[in-house]
Amino acid sequence: MRLADVRGHDRVRAILARALARDRLPPALLFAGPDGVGKKTLALAVAQAVLCERAPAGEACGECRACRKISAALAPERLEELRNEADRHPDEDVWRNFRLHPDLVLAEGWWLTKAGRARPEPEIRVDQVRDLIAEIAGAPFEARRRAFVVDDAHTMNEAAQNALLKSLEEPPPRSHVILVSASPLALRQTIRSRCQLVRFGPLPRAAVAAHLVERRGTPEEEARTRAALAGGSLGAALAFESEAYGQMREGLVALLERAEALDPLARMEAAEALEQSEDPALLLTTLRSLLRDLLALRAGAPLESLVHADIAERLAPLASGRLGEQAGLLAERAGEARSALRGFANKLLTFDLLVDALAGD
Ligand SMILES: [Zn+2]
């Protein structure tokens, strides 16, 4: 992964490339910005440039021994193997410090407890950070320098953050640490103050769409609408392709189709089912986009212009009925529910009210 291969973030890439070319890359960096925009990808590209044996003009050459090793380690199936191996040993903290090259470690949080149970959010543990600190303090094995990427750095628990702080206070001369986080404010201020902050904005829609077309073979029309739906997050745009996403959307369409026939008990059951969703924000974004498609259909928009063009024949009958009439208002309700869930709203109650609105109350 080279800096030039990363999509978007032209300004950030240019600044980092210049720092690398002048050998002025700060010892500690914090890459902060929304999920799914490429922060970790860019952090790994910087790490590769740091380790590259040639690094012409601060960019990894892509051909030397170090570059080849890192590319091989970053192959998705190889990373998956490392993650599976770690999950088989949930009591061994260091297993989630993945060594991608003798001098490059990628640290990720645990999704399992030490007893092997699933966690709602990942956690980076103190033992894992202690192992990392020992690595950071060490001299390079092969390259001139060492690089450490800590993904979702805000998931370091308090003890872990305290431990890492000492490393950042006195950075060893030949190590670079890059913290990656979508919630930088969850990091201790003392950690943030020791890192050079690099902010990432959302990706332009065109960049997300181009990635879908070129790398995933998504048809252009569909790529544009998915990019619009994803709000500048490539991660979200890719999630729309997954089987789980397809099932979730199917559940929503089925709910819209029978919304008016639901008795009070069935409505409560439907609300409970929505509440159980793994990603309520994505679910509500999808519901809103389905309702907007109904609006567009009523306004006579061509089928291929819909976000959900692939199921236009199922949306058309809904558009001509009561749901279609109220689609504008209901889409707004879905948007409001999404905002409400970002705050402290009761999830089940929010979905109860939303299902009632869909059913025509
Ligand atoms: Zn190289």
Coordinates of C-alpha atoms and ligand atoms in Angstrom, one line a residue:
M1 CA 0.0 0.0 0.0
R2 CA 1.6 3.2 -1.2
L3 CA 0.5 6.8 -0.4
A4 CA -0.4 7.2 -4.0
D5 CA -2.8 4.2 -3.9
V6 CA -4.9 5.8 -1.1
R7 CA -8.1 7.4 -2.3
G8 CA -9.0 11.0 -1.5
H9 CA -7.4 13.1 1.3
D10 CA -5.0 14.7 -1.3
R11 CA -3.9 17.5 1.1
V12 CA -3.2 15.1 4.0
R13 CA -1.2 12.8 1.7
A14 CA 0.8 15.7 0.3
I15 CA 1.7 16.9 3.8
L16 CA 2.7 13.4 5.0
A17 CA 4.7 12.7 1.8
R18 CA 6.6 16.0 2.3
A19 CA 7.4 15.1 5.9
L20 CA 8.6 11.7 4.9
A21 CA 10.7 13.1 2.1
R22 CA 12.4 15.5 4.5
D23 CA 12.8 12.9 7.1
R24 CA 10.6 15.0 9.5
L25 CA 7.8 12.6 10.3
P26 CA 6.7 13.2 13.9
P27 CA 7.3 10.3 16.3
A28 CA 3.7 10.2 17.3
L29 CA 0.7 10.9 15.1
L30 CA -3.0 10.8 15.7
F31 CA -5.2 10.2 12.6
A32 CA -8.6 11.4 13.5
G33 CA -11.8 11.3 11.4
P34 CA -15.0 9.5 10.6
D35 CA -15.1 5.7 10.3
G36 CA -14.5 4.1 6.9
V37 CA -12.7 7.0 5.2
G38 CA -9.3 5.4 4.9
K39 CA -7.4 6.5 8.1
K40 CA -5.9 3.0 8.8
T41 CA -5.1 2.5 5.1
L42 CA -3.2 5.7 5.0
A43 CA -1.5 5.0 8.4
L44 CA -0.2 1.7 6.9
A45 CA 0.9 3.4 3.7
V46 CA 2.9 5.9 5.9
A47 CA 4.4 2.9 7.9
Q48 CA 5.4 1.2 4.6
A49 CA 7.1 4.4 3.4
V50 CA 8.9 4.6 6.8
L51 CA 10.2 1.0 6.4
C52 CA 10.9 1.1 2.6
E53 CA 14.5 0.4 1.8
R54 CA 14.6 3.0 -1.1
A55 CA 11.7 5.4 -0.4
P56 CA 12.3 7.7 -3.3
A57 CA 10.8 11.2 -2.4
G58 CA 9.3 9.8 0.8
E59 CA 7.0 7.3 -1.0
A60 CA 7.3 3.5 -0.6
C61 CA 8.9 2.1 -3.8
G62 CA 6.5 -0.9 -3.8
E63 CA 9.3 -3.3 -4.9
C64 CA 12.0 -3.6 -2.3
R65 CA 12.1 -6.5 0.2
A66 CA 10.3 -4.5 2.9
C67 CA 7.6 -3.3 0.6
R68 CA 7.0 -6.9 -0.7
K69 CA 6.8 -8.3 2.8
I70 CA 4.3 -5.7 3.9
S71 CA 2.1 -6.1 0.8
A72 CA 2.0 -9.8 1.4
A73 CA 1.1 -9.4 5.1
L74 CA -1.7 -6.9 4.2
A75 CA -3.4 -9.4 1.8
P76 CA -7.0 -9.6 3.2
E77 CA -6.8 -13.4 3.6
R78 CA -3.5 -13.2 5.5
L79 CA -4.8 -10.6 7.9
E80 CA -7.9 -12.7 8.4
E81 CA -5.7 -15.6 9.3
L82 CA -3.9 -13.5 11.9
R83 CA -7.2 -12.4 13.4
N84 CA -8.6 -15.9 13.6
E85 CA -5.4 -17.2 15.2
A86 CA -5.7 -14.4 17.8
D87 CA -9.3 -15.2 18.5
R88 CA -8.4 -18.8 19.3
H89 CA -6.2 -17.4 22.1
P90 CA -8.2 -14.7 23.7
D91 CA -6.2 -14.9 26.9
E92 CA -3.0 -14.0 25.0
D93 CA -3.1 -10.2 24.8
V94 CA -0.1 -9.9 22.5
W95 CA -1.7 -12.0 19.8
R96 CA -3.6 -8.9 18.6
N97 CA -0.4 -7.0 18.0
F98 CA 0.0 -8.2 14.4
R99 CA 3.5 -8.2 13.1
L100 CA 3.3 -7.3 9.4
H101 CA 7.1 -7.0 9.1
P102 CA 9.8 -7.4 11.7
D103 CA 9.6 -3.6 12.2
L104 CA 5.9 -3.0 11.7
V105 CA 3.1 -3.9 14.2
L106 CA -0.6 -3.3 13.7
A107 CA -2.4 -3.3 17.0
E108 CA -6.2 -4.0 17.1
G109 CA -8.7 -4.3 19.9
W110 CA -10.2 -7.5 21.2
W111 CA -13.8 -8.4 20.2
L112 CA -13.7 -11.2 22.7
T113 CA -13.3 -11.2 26.5
K114 CA -10.6 -13.3 28.0
A115 CA -13.2 -16.0 28.7
G116 CA -13.9 -16.0 24.9
R117 CA -17.3 -14.1 25.0
A118 CA -18.2 -11.5 22.4
R119 CA -17.8 -7.8 23.4
P120 CA -20.2 -5.1 22.2
E121 CA -17.1 -2.9 21.4
P122 CA -13.5 -3.9 20.9
E123 CA -11.0 -3.3 23.7
I124 CA -7.2 -2.7 23.6
R125 CA -5.8 -4.2 26.9
V126 CA -3.0 -3.0 29.1
D127 CA -1.0 -6.2 28.6
Q128 CA -1.2 -5.8 24.9
V129 CA 0.0 -2.2 25.2
R130 CA 2.8 -3.2 27.5
D131 CA 4.0 -5.7 24.8
L132 CA 3.7 -2.9 22.2
I133 CA 5.7 -0.5 24.4
A134 CA 8.5 -3.0 24.7
E135 CA 8.5 -3.2 20.9
I136 CA 8.4 0.6 20.5
A137 CA 11.5 0.9 22.8
G138 CA 13.4 -1.7 20.8
A139 CA 15.9 -1.1 17.9
P140 CA 14.9 -1.9 14.4
F141 CA 15.5 -5.5 13.2
E142 CA 15.8 -5.0 9.5
A143 CA 14.7 -1.5 8.5
R144 CA 16.2 1.8 9.5
R145 CA 13.1 2.6 11.6
R146 CA 10.1 0.9 13.2
A147 CA 6.4 1.8 12.8
F148 CA 3.4 1.0 15.0
V149 CA -0.2 1.5 14.0
V150 CA -2.8 1.4 16.7
D151 CA -6.3 1.0 15.2
D152 CA -9.3 2.3 17.1
A153 CA -6.9 3.8 19.6
H154 CA -9.8 5.2 21.7
T155 CA -10.6 1.6 22.7
M156 CA -7.5 1.4 24.9
N157 CA -8.8 1.1 28.4
E158 CA -7.6 3.6 31.0
A159 CA -4.7 1.5 32.2
A160 CA -3.6 0.9 28.6
Q161 CA -3.7 4.6 27.8
N162 CA -1.6 5.4 30.9
A163 CA 0.9 2.8 29.9
L164 CA 1.2 4.1 26.4
L165 CA 1.6 7.7 27.6
K166 CA 5.0 7.0 28.9
S167 CA 6.2 5.8 25.5
L168 CA 4.8 8.9 23.9
E169 CA 6.4 11.2 26.4
E170 CA 9.9 9.9 25.6
P171 CA 9.7 8.6 22.1
P172 CA 12.6 6.4 21.1
P173 CA 14.5 7.9 18.2
R174 CA 13.8 5.4 15.6
S175 CA 10.1 4.5 16.2
H176 CA 7.0 6.0 14.8
V177 CA 3.6 5.5 16.4
I178 CA 0.4 6.3 14.6
L179 CA -2.9 6.2 16.5
V180 CA -6.0 5.9 14.4
S181 CA -9.4 6.9 15.9
A182 CA -12.9 7.9 15.0
S183 CA -13.4 9.2 18.6
P184 CA -10.2 11.0 19.4
L185 CA -11.9 12.8 22.3
A186 CA -12.2 9.5 24.1
L187 CA -8.4 9.5 24.3
R188 CA -6.8 11.2 27.3
Q189 CA -5.9 14.7 26.7
T190 CA -2.3 14.0 27.7
I191 CA -2.1 11.4 24.9
R192 CA -3.6 13.7 22.4
S193 CA -1.3 16.5 23.3
R194 CA 1.7 14.4 22.6
C195 CA 0.6 13.4 19.1
Q196 CA 0.6 15.5 15.9
L197 CA -3.1 15.6 15.1
V198 CA -4.0 14.8 11.4
R199 CA -7.7 15.3 10.7
F200 CA -9.5 13.4 8.0
G201 CA -12.8 14.6 6.5
P202 CA -15.4 12.5 4.7
L203 CA -14.4 11.3 1.2
P204 CA -15.9 13.1 -1.8
R205 CA -18.8 11.1 -3.2
A206 CA -17.0 10.8 -6.5
A207 CA -14.0 9.1 -4.8
V208 CA -16.2 6.6 -3.1
A209 CA -18.1 5.9 -6.3
A210 CA -14.9 5.5 -8.3
H211 CA -13.5 3.0 -5.8
L212 CA -16.7 0.9 -6.1
V213 CA -16.5 0.9 -9.9
E214 CA -12.8 0.2 -10.2
R215 CA -12.2 -2.1 -7.3
R216 CA -15.5 -3.8 -6.9
G217 CA -17.0 -3.8 -10.4
T218 CA -20.1 -2.0 -9.2
P219 CA -22.1 -0.6 -12.1
E220 CA -21.6 3.2 -12.4
E221 CA -25.2 4.2 -11.7
E222 CA -25.4 2.1 -8.6
A223 CA -22.0 3.2 -7.4
R224 CA -23.1 6.8 -7.5
T225 CA -26.2 6.2 -5.5
R226 CA -24.4 4.0 -2.9
A227 CA -21.8 6.7 -2.5
A228 CA -24.5 9.3 -1.9
L229 CA -26.1 7.0 0.6
A230 CA -22.8 6.4 2.4
G231 CA -22.2 10.0 3.3
G232 CA -18.4 10.0 2.4
S233 CA -17.6 6.7 4.1
L234 CA -16.1 4.1 1.8
G235 CA -16.6 1.6 4.7
A236 CA -20.3 2.3 4.7
A237 CA -20.5 2.1 0.9
L238 CA -18.9 -1.3 1.0
A239 CA -21.2 -2.4 3.8
F240 CA -24.1 -1.9 1.4
E241 CA -22.8 -4.7 -0.7
S242 CA -22.8 -7.3 2.1
E243 CA -25.2 -10.1 2.6
A244 CA -26.2 -8.8 6.0
Y245 CA -27.1 -5.5 4.4
G246 CA -29.2 -7.2 1.8
Q247 CA -31.1 -9.1 4.6
M248 CA -31.7 -6.0 6.6
R249 CA -33.1 -4.1 3.5
E250 CA -35.3 -7.1 2.7
G251 CA -36.7 -6.9 6.3
L252 CA -37.5 -3.2 5.8
V253 CA -39.2 -3.7 2.5
A254 CA -41.2 -6.6 3.9
L255 CA -42.2 -4.3 6.8
L256 CA -43.3 -1.5 4.5
E257 CA -45.3 -4.0 2.4
R258 CA -47.4 -5.1 5.4
A259 CA -47.2 -1.9 7.5
E260 CA -50.9 -1.1 7.2
A261 CA -52.1 -4.6 8.1
L262 CA -50.2 -4.7 11.4
D263 CA -52.3 -5.0 14.5
P264 CA -50.9 -3.4 17.7
L265 CA -49.1 -6.6 18.9
A266 CA -47.5 -7.1 15.5
R267 CA -46.3 -3.5 15.5
M268 CA -44.6 -4.0 18.9
E269 CA -42.9 -7.2 17.6
A270 CA -41.8 -5.3 14.5
A271 CA -40.3 -2.6 16.6
E272 CA -38.5 -5.1 18.7
A273 CA -37.0 -6.7 15.6
L274 CA -35.7 -3.3 14.5
E275 CA -34.3 -2.6 17.9
Q276 CA -32.2 -5.8 17.7
S277 CA -30.5 -4.5 14.5
E278 CA -26.7 -4.6 14.6
D279 CA -26.4 -1.2 13.1
P280 CA -29.5 1.0 13.9
A281 CA -28.0 4.0 12.2
L282 CA -27.5 2.2 8.9
L283 CA -31.0 0.7 9.2
L284 CA -32.6 4.1 9.6
T285 CA -30.5 5.6 6.8
T286 CA -31.7 2.7 4.6
L287 CA -35.3 3.2 5.6
R288 CA -35.1 6.8 4.8
S289 CA -33.6 6.2 1.4
L290 CA -36.4 3.6 0.7
L291 CA -39.0 6.2 1.6
R292 CA -37.3 8.8 -0.5
D293 CA -37.3 6.4 -3.4
L294 CA -41.1 6.2 -3.0
L295 CA -41.3 10.0 -3.2
A296 CA -39.1 9.9 -6.3
L297 CA -41.4 7.3 -7.9
R298 CA -44.5 9.4 -7.3
A299 CA -42.8 12.4 -8.8
G300 CA -42.2 10.2 -12.0
A301 CA -38.5 9.7 -11.6
P302 CA -37.0 7.1 -13.9
L303 CA -36.6 3.7 -12.2
E304 CA -32.8 3.6 -12.8
S305 CA -32.3 6.8 -10.9
L306 CA -33.5 5.3 -7.6
V307 CA -31.1 4.4 -4.8
H308 CA -32.7 1.0 -4.7
A309 CA -33.2 0.7 -8.4
D310 CA -32.7 -3.1 -8.2
I311 CA -36.0 -3.5 -6.3
A312 CA -37.9 -0.8 -8.1
E313 CA -40.7 -3.2 -9.1
R314 CA -41.5 -3.9 -5.4
L315 CA -41.3 -0.2 -4.5
A316 CA -43.7 0.9 -7.3
P317 CA -46.9 -0.5 -5.8
L318 CA -45.9 1.0 -2.4
A319 CA -45.4 4.4 -4.0
S320 CA -48.9 4.6 -5.4
G321 CA -50.5 3.8 -2.0
R322 CA -50.8 5.6 1.3
L323 CA -47.1 5.0 2.2
G324 CA -46.2 6.9 -1.0
E325 CA -48.5 9.8 -0.1
Q326 CA -46.8 10.1 3.3
A327 CA -43.3 9.1 2.2
G328 CA -41.8 12.7 2.6
L329 CA -43.0 13.0 6.2
L330 CA -42.0 9.4 7.1
A331 CA -38.6 9.8 5.6
E332 CA -38.2 12.8 7.9
R333 CA -39.3 10.7 10.8
A334 CA -36.7 8.1 10.0
G335 CA -34.0 10.9 9.9
E336 CA -35.2 12.2 13.3
A337 CA -35.1 8.8 14.8
R338 CA -31.5 8.4 13.6
S339 CA -30.5 11.7 15.3
A340 CA -32.4 10.7 18.4
L341 CA -30.5 7.5 18.8
R342 CA -27.2 9.4 18.6
G343 CA -28.3 11.0 21.9
F344 CA -29.9 9.3 24.8
A345 CA -33.3 8.4 23.3
N346 CA -34.8 5.0 24.3
K347 CA -34.1 2.8 21.4
L348 CA -37.2 0.6 21.7
L349 CA -39.6 3.5 22.2
T350 CA -38.1 5.3 19.2
F351 CA -38.7 2.2 17.0
D352 CA -42.2 1.8 18.5
L353 CA -43.2 5.3 17.5
L354 CA -41.6 4.9 14.0
V355 CA -43.5 1.7 13.3
D356 CA -46.7 3.3 14.4
A357 CA -46.0 6.1 12.0
L358 CA -45.3 3.6 9.2
A359 CA -48.6 1.8 10.0
G360 CA -50.5 5.0 9.5
D361 CA -51.0 6.4 13.0
Ligands
ZN1 ZN 10.2 -0.2 -0.9

